[in-house]
Coordinates of C-alpha atoms in Angstrom, one line a residue:
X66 CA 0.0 0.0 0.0
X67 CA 2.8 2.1 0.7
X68 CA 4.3 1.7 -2.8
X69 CA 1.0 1.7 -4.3
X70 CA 0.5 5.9 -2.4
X71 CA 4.5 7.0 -3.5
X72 CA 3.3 5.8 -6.9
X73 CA 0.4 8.0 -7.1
X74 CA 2.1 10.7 -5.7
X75 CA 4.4 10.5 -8.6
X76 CA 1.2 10.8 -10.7
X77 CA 0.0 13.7 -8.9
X78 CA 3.1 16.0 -9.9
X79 CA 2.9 14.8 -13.9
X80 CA 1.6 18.1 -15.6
X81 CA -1.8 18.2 -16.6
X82 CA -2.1 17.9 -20.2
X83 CA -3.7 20.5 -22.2
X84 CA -6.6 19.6 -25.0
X85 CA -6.8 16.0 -23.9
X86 CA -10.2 14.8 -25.8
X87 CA -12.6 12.2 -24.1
X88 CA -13.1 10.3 -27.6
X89 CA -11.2 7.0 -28.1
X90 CA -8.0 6.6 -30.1
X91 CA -9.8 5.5 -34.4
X92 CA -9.1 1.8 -33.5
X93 CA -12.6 0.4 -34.9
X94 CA -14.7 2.1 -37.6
X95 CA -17.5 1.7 -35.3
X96 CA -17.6 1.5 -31.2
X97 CA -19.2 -0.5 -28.8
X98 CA -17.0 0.9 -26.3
X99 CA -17.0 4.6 -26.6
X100 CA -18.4 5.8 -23.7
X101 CA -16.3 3.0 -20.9
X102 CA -13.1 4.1 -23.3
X103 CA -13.9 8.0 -22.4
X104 CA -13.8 7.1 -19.0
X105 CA -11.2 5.2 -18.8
X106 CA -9.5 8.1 -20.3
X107 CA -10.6 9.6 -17.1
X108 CA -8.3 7.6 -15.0
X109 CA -4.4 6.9 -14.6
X110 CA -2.7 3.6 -16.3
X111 CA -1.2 3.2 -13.1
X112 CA -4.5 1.9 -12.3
X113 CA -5.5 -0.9 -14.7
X114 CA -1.3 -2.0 -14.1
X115 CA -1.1 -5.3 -12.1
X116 CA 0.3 -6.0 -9.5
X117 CA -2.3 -4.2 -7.1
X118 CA -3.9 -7.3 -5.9
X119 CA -6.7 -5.6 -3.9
X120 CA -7.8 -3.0 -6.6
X121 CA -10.9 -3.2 -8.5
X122 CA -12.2 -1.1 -11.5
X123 CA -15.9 -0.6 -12.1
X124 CA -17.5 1.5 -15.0
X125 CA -21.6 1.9 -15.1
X126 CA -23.3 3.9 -18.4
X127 CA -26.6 5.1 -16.5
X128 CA -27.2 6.6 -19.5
X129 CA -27.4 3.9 -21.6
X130 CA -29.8 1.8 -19.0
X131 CA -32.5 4.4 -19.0
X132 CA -32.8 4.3 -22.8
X133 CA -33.7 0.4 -23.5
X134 CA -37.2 -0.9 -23.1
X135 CA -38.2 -2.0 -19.7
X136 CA -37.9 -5.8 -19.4
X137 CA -39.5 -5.8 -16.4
X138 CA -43.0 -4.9 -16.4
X139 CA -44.2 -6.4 -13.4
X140 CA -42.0 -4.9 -11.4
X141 CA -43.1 -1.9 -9.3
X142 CA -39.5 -0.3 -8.3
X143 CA -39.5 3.3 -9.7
X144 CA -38.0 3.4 -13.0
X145 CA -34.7 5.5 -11.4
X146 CA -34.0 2.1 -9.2
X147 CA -34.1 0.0 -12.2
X148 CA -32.1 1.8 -14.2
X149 CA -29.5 2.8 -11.8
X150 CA -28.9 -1.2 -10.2
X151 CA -29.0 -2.3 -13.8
X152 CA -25.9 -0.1 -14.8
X153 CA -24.1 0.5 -11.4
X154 CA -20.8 -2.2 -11.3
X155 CA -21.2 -5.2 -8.8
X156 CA -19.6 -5.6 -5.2
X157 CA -18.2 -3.4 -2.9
X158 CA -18.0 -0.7 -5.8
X159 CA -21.6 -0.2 -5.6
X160 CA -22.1 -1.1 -1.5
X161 CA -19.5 1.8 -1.2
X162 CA -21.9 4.5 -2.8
X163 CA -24.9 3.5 -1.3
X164 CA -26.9 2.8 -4.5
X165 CA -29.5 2.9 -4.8
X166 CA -30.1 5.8 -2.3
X167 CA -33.0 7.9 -2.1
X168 CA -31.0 11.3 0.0
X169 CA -28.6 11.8 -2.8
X170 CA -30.0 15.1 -3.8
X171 CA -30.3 16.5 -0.6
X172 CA -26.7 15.0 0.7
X173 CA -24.4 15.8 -2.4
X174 CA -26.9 17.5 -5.2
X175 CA -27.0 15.4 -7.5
X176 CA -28.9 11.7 -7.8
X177 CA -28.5 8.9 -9.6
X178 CA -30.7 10.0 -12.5
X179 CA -28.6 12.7 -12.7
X180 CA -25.4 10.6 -13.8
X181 CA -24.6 9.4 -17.2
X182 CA -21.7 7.2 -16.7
X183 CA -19.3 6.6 -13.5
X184 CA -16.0 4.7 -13.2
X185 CA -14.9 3.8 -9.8
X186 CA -12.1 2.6 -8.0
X187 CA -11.5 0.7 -4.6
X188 CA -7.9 -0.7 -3.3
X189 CA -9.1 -0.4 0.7
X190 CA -8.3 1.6 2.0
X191 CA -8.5 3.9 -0.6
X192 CA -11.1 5.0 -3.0
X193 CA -12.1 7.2 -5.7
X194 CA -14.0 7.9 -8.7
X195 CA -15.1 9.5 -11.7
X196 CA -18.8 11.0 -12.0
X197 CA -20.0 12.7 -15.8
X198 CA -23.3 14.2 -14.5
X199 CA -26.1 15.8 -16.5
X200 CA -24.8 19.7 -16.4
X201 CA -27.3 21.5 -14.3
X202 CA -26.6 19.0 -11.6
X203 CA -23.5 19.5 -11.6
X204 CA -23.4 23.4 -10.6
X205 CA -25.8 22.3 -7.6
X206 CA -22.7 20.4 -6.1
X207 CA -20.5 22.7 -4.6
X208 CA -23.3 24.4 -2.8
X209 CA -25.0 21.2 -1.7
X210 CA -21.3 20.2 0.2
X211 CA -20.6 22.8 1.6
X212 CA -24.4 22.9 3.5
X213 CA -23.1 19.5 4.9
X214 CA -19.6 20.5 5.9
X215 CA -17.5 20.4 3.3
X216 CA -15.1 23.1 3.0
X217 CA -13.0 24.3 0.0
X218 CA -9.2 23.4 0.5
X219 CA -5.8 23.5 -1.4
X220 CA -3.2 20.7 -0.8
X221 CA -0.2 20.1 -3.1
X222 CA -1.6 21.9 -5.7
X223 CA -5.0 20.7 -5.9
X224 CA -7.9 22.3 -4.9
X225 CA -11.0 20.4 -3.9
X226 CA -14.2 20.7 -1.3
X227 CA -12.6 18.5 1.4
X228 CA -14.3 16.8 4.7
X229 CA -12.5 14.3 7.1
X230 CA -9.1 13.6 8.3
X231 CA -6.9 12.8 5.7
X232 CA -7.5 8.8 4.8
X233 CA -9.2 8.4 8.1
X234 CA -12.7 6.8 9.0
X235 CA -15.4 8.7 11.5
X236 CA -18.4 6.4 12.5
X237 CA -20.1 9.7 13.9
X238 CA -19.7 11.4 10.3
X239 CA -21.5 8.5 8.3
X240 CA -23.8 9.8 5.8
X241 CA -25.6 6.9 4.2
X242 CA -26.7 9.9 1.6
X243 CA -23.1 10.8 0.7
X244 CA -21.8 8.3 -2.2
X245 CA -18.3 9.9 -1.0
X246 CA -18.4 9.8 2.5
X247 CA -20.8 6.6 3.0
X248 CA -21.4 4.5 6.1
X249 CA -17.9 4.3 7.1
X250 CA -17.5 8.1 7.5
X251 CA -14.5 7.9 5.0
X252 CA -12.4 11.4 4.2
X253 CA -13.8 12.8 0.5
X254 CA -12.2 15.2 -1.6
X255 CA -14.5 16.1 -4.2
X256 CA -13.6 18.7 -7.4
X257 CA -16.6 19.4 -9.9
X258 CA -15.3 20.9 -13.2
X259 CA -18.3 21.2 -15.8
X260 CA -20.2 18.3 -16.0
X261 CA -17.6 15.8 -14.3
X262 CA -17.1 15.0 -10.8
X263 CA -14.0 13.9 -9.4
X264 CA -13.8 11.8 -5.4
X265 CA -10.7 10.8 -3.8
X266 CA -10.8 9.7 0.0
X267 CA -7.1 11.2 -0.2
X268 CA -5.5 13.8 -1.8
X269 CA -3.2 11.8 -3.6
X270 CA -5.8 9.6 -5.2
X271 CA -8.1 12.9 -6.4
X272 CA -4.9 14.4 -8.0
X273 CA -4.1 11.5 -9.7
X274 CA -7.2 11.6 -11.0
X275 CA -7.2 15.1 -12.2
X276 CA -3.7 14.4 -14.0
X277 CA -4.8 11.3 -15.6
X278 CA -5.1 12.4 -18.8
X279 CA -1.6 12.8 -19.1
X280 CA -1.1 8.7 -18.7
X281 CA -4.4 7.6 -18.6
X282 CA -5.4 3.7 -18.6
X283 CA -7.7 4.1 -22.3
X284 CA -4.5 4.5 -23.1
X285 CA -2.2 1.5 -21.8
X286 CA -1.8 -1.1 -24.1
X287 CA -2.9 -4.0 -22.4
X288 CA -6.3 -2.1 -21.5
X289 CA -6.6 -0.9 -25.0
X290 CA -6.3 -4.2 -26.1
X291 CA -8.6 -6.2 -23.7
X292 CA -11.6 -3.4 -24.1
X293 CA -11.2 -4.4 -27.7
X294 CA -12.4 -7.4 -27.0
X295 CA -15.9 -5.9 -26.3
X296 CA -16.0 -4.6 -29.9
X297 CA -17.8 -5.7 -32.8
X298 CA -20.3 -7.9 -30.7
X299 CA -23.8 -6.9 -31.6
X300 CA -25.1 -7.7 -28.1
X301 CA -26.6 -3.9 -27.6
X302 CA -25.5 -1.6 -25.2
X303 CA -23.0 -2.0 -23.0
X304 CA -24.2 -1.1 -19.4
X305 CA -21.4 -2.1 -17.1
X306 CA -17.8 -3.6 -16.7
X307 CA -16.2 -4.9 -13.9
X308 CA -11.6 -4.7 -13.8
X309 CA -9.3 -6.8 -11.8
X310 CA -5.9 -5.3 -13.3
X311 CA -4.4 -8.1 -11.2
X312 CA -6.6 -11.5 -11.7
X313 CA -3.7 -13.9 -10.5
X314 CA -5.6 -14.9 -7.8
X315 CA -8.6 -16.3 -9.8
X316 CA -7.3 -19.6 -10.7
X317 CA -4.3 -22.1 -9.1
X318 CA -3.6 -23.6 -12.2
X319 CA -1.1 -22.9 -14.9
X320 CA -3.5 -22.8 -18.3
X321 CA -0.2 -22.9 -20.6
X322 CA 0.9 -26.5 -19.0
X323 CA -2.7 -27.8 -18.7
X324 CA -3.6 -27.1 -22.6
X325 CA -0.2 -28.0 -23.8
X326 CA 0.8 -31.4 -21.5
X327 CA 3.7 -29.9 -19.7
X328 CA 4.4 -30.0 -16.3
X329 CA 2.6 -27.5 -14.5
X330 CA 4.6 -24.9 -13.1
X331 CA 6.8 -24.5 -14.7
X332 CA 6.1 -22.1 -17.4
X333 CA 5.6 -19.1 -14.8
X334 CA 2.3 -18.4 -17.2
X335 CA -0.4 -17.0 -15.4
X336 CA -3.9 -15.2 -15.5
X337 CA -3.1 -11.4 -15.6
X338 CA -6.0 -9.1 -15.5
X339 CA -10.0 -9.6 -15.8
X340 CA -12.6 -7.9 -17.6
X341 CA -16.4 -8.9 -17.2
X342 CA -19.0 -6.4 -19.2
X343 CA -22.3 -6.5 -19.5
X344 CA -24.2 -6.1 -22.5
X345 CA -28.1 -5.9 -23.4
X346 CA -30.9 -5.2 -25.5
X347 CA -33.5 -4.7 -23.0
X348 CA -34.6 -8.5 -23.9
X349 CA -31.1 -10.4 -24.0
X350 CA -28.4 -10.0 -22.1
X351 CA -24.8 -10.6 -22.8
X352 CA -21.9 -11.4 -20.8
X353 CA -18.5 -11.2 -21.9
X354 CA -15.3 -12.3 -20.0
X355 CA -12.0 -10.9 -21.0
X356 CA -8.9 -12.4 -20.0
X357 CA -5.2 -11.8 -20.4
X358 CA -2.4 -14.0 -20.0
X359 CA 1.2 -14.6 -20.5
X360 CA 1.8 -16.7 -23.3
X361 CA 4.9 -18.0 -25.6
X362 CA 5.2 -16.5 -29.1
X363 CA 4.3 -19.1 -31.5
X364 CA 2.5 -21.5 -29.2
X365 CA -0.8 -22.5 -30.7
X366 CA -3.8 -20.6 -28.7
X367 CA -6.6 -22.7 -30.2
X368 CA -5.9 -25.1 -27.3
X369 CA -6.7 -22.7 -25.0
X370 CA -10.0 -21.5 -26.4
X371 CA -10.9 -25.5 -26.9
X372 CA -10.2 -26.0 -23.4
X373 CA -12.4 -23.6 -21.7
X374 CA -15.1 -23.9 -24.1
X375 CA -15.3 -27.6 -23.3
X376 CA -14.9 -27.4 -19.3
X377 CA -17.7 -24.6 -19.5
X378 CA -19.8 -27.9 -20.5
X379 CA -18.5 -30.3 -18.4
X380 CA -17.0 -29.4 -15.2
X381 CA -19.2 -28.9 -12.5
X382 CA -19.2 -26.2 -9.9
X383 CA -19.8 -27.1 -5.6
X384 CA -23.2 -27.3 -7.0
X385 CA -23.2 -29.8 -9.1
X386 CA -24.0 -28.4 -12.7
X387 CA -21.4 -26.9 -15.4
X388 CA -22.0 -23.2 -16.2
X389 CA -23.5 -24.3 -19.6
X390 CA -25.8 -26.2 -17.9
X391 CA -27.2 -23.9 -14.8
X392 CA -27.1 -21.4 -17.1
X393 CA -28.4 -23.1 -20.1
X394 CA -26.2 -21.6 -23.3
X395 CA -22.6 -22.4 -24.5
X396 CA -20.2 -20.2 -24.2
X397 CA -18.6 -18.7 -27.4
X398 CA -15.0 -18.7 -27.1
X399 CA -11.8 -17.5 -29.1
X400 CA -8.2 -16.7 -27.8
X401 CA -5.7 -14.4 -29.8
X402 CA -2.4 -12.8 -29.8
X403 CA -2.2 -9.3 -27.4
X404 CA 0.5 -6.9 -27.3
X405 CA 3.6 -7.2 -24.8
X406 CA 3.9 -10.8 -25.0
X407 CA 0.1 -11.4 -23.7
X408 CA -2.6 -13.5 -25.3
X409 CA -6.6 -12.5 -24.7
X410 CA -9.3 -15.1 -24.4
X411 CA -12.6 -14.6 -25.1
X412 CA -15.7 -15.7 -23.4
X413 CA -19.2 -14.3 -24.5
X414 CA -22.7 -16.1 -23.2
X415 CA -26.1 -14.8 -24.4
X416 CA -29.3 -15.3 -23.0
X417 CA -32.7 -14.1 -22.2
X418 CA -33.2 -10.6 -19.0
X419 CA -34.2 -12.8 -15.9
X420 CA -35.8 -11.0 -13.0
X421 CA -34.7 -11.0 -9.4
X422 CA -36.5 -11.9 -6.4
X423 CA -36.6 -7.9 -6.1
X424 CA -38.0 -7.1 -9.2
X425 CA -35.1 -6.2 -11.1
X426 CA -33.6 -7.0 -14.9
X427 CA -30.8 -9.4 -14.1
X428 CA -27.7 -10.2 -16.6
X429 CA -27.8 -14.4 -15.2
X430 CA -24.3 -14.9 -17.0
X431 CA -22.8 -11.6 -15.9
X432 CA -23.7 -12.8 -12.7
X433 CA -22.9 -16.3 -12.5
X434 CA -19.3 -15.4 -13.7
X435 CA -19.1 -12.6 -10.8
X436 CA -20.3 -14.7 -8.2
X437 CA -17.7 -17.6 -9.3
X438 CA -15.1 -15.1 -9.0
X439 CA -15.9 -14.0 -5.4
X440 CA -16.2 -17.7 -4.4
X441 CA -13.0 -18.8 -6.2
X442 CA -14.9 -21.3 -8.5
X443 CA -13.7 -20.4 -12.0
X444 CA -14.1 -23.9 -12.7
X445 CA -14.2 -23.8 -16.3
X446 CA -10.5 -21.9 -16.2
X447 CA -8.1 -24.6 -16.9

């Protein structure tokens, strides 16, 4: 963690560059992944680089779930809800915020209809994010902090609308309307500069933020490369995406030696980083998995795509079914060469909205991958 704060505080004294455009670099003719791209233009590379084995990435387009059709028509959660906990990225990224949350507007000014797409980050103890907010909610946020304690304050060169103790926790200053501050109580510094919103709960993390343009993780080749992945689909919109920039912990076994007959170990080839998004029409719903991994130049990757594709069939979780068959589709799976000695596989599973007990759209695959993760059962990982 210590490394992980002197690295950001190198970040915080790169100059801010001048001009920097949200639009993606003219990879694809056409983009699926324009708006997650912008954002991710919106924070630094250092933080999509593994090696940060606690860090997670989370990028939500509100946006985009408030214009398809209503799946659910039975359900009687205002439409705000839906949208918002069909977009909103899964885990302690969206525990963190409090969504959904009803005192928003009153706590902070703003509320999730207001939003249009958000990218958060979480390495506990630290946290921050990036908000793009429809514009006249946006000038309502200064004022709104300050009436709850916030007060404007200059450290190191950045400027910001500060409360708390520097990266400290205060159980009496929870806010459960506060997306920033939250139940813990945590420190937020919070900038507004047009229509996006910046948090850090330090001030190393908010500067970082507001120089990540010069070095910004849209940018990194790896990322680049991996959010490529998502193009090209024809599964709809995409809603959400969840980032491990270090996934090594997500499988024990070495996928180089298990596809190729080796013995295992001995190849030092490894899962790298994770990318789940979340795809829909309003009637399907797509998951896709991205993942990278360390592999020999001129080794065949068709192995590897065989592999999983097959043990997504047959190899059952704790429960006793495969992922093809609790969830009822194969998986559609292709590996292929990345850049800096990496190869990407591919995972993409389509089927039909399901509704939760609560009354919400549900992505079943998006899920069933996310809950394998958490649980360690990435069974159909060789």
């Amino acid at each position: 963690m210590r490394l992980f704060s002197a690295l950001l505080t190198v970040v915080l004294l790169l100059p801010l560059s001048a001009g920097a455009e949200d639009a993606a670099p003219g990879f694809f003719a056409r983009s699926d992944t324009a708006a997650f791209r912008a954002m991710l233009h919106r924070i630094p590379a250092l933080m999509v680089t593994p090696g940060m084995a606690r860090a997670e990435i989370g990028f939500g387009d509100l946006a985009a779930a408030r214009s398809l059709p209503a799946p659910i028509v039975s359900s009687r959660l205002p439409a705000e809800v839906q949208s918002a906990a069909r977009a909103v990225p899964p885990g302690p990224l969206a525990e963190a915020i409090g969504i959904p949350a009803g005192q928003w507007r009153e706590q902070v000014g703003f509320a999730p209809a207001d939003i249009e797409q958000m990218i958060l980050f979480a390495a506990p103890p630290l946290w921050g994010g990036v908000y793009r907010l429809d514009p006249a909610a946006a000038a309502g946020v200064p004022a709104a902090l300050q009436a709850r304690g916030y007060a404007r304050v200059t450290e190191g060169g950045v400027t910001a609308l500060a409360a708390g103790e520097e990266g400290q926790i205060d159980l009496t200053a929870r806010a459960p309307g506060d997306p920033f501050r939250g139940m813990l109580g945590r420190s937020a510094r919070v900038q507004v500069e047009g229509a996006v919103l910046r948090h850090g709960s330090t001030w190393p993390i908010l500067g970082a933020l507001q120089r990540a343009e010069a070095a910004s993780a849209r940018d990194d080749p790896a990322m680049a490369a991996m959010v490529g992945m998502l193009e090209g689909l024809d599964r709809g919109v995409l809603l959400r995406a969840y980032l491990l920039p270090d996934a090594s912990g997500i499988a024990v076994g070495d996928p180089l030696a298990a596809v190729t007959g080796r013995a295992p170990g001995g190849s030092g080839q490894g899962w790298r980083s994770l990318l789940l998004a979340d795809f829909s029409t309003g009637v399907e719903a797509t998951a896709v998995l991205v993942l990278s991994l360390g592999w020999p130049e001129g080794e065949a990757l068709e192995p590897l795509a065989e592999a999983v594709a097959r043990r997504w069939q047959e190899v059952a979780t704790a429960s006793g079914a495969s992922f093809g068959a609790m969830l009822g589709s194969l998986a559609e799976v292709e590996a292929q060469p990345g850049p800096e000695g990496l190869a990407l596989l591919r995972l993409v599973v389509t089927g039909p909205v399901a509704e939760s007990r609560a009354g919400l759209a549900v992505n079943r695959g998006f899920e069933a991958i996310y809950r394998a993760l958490l649980q360690r059962e990435m069974v159909f990982l060789p």
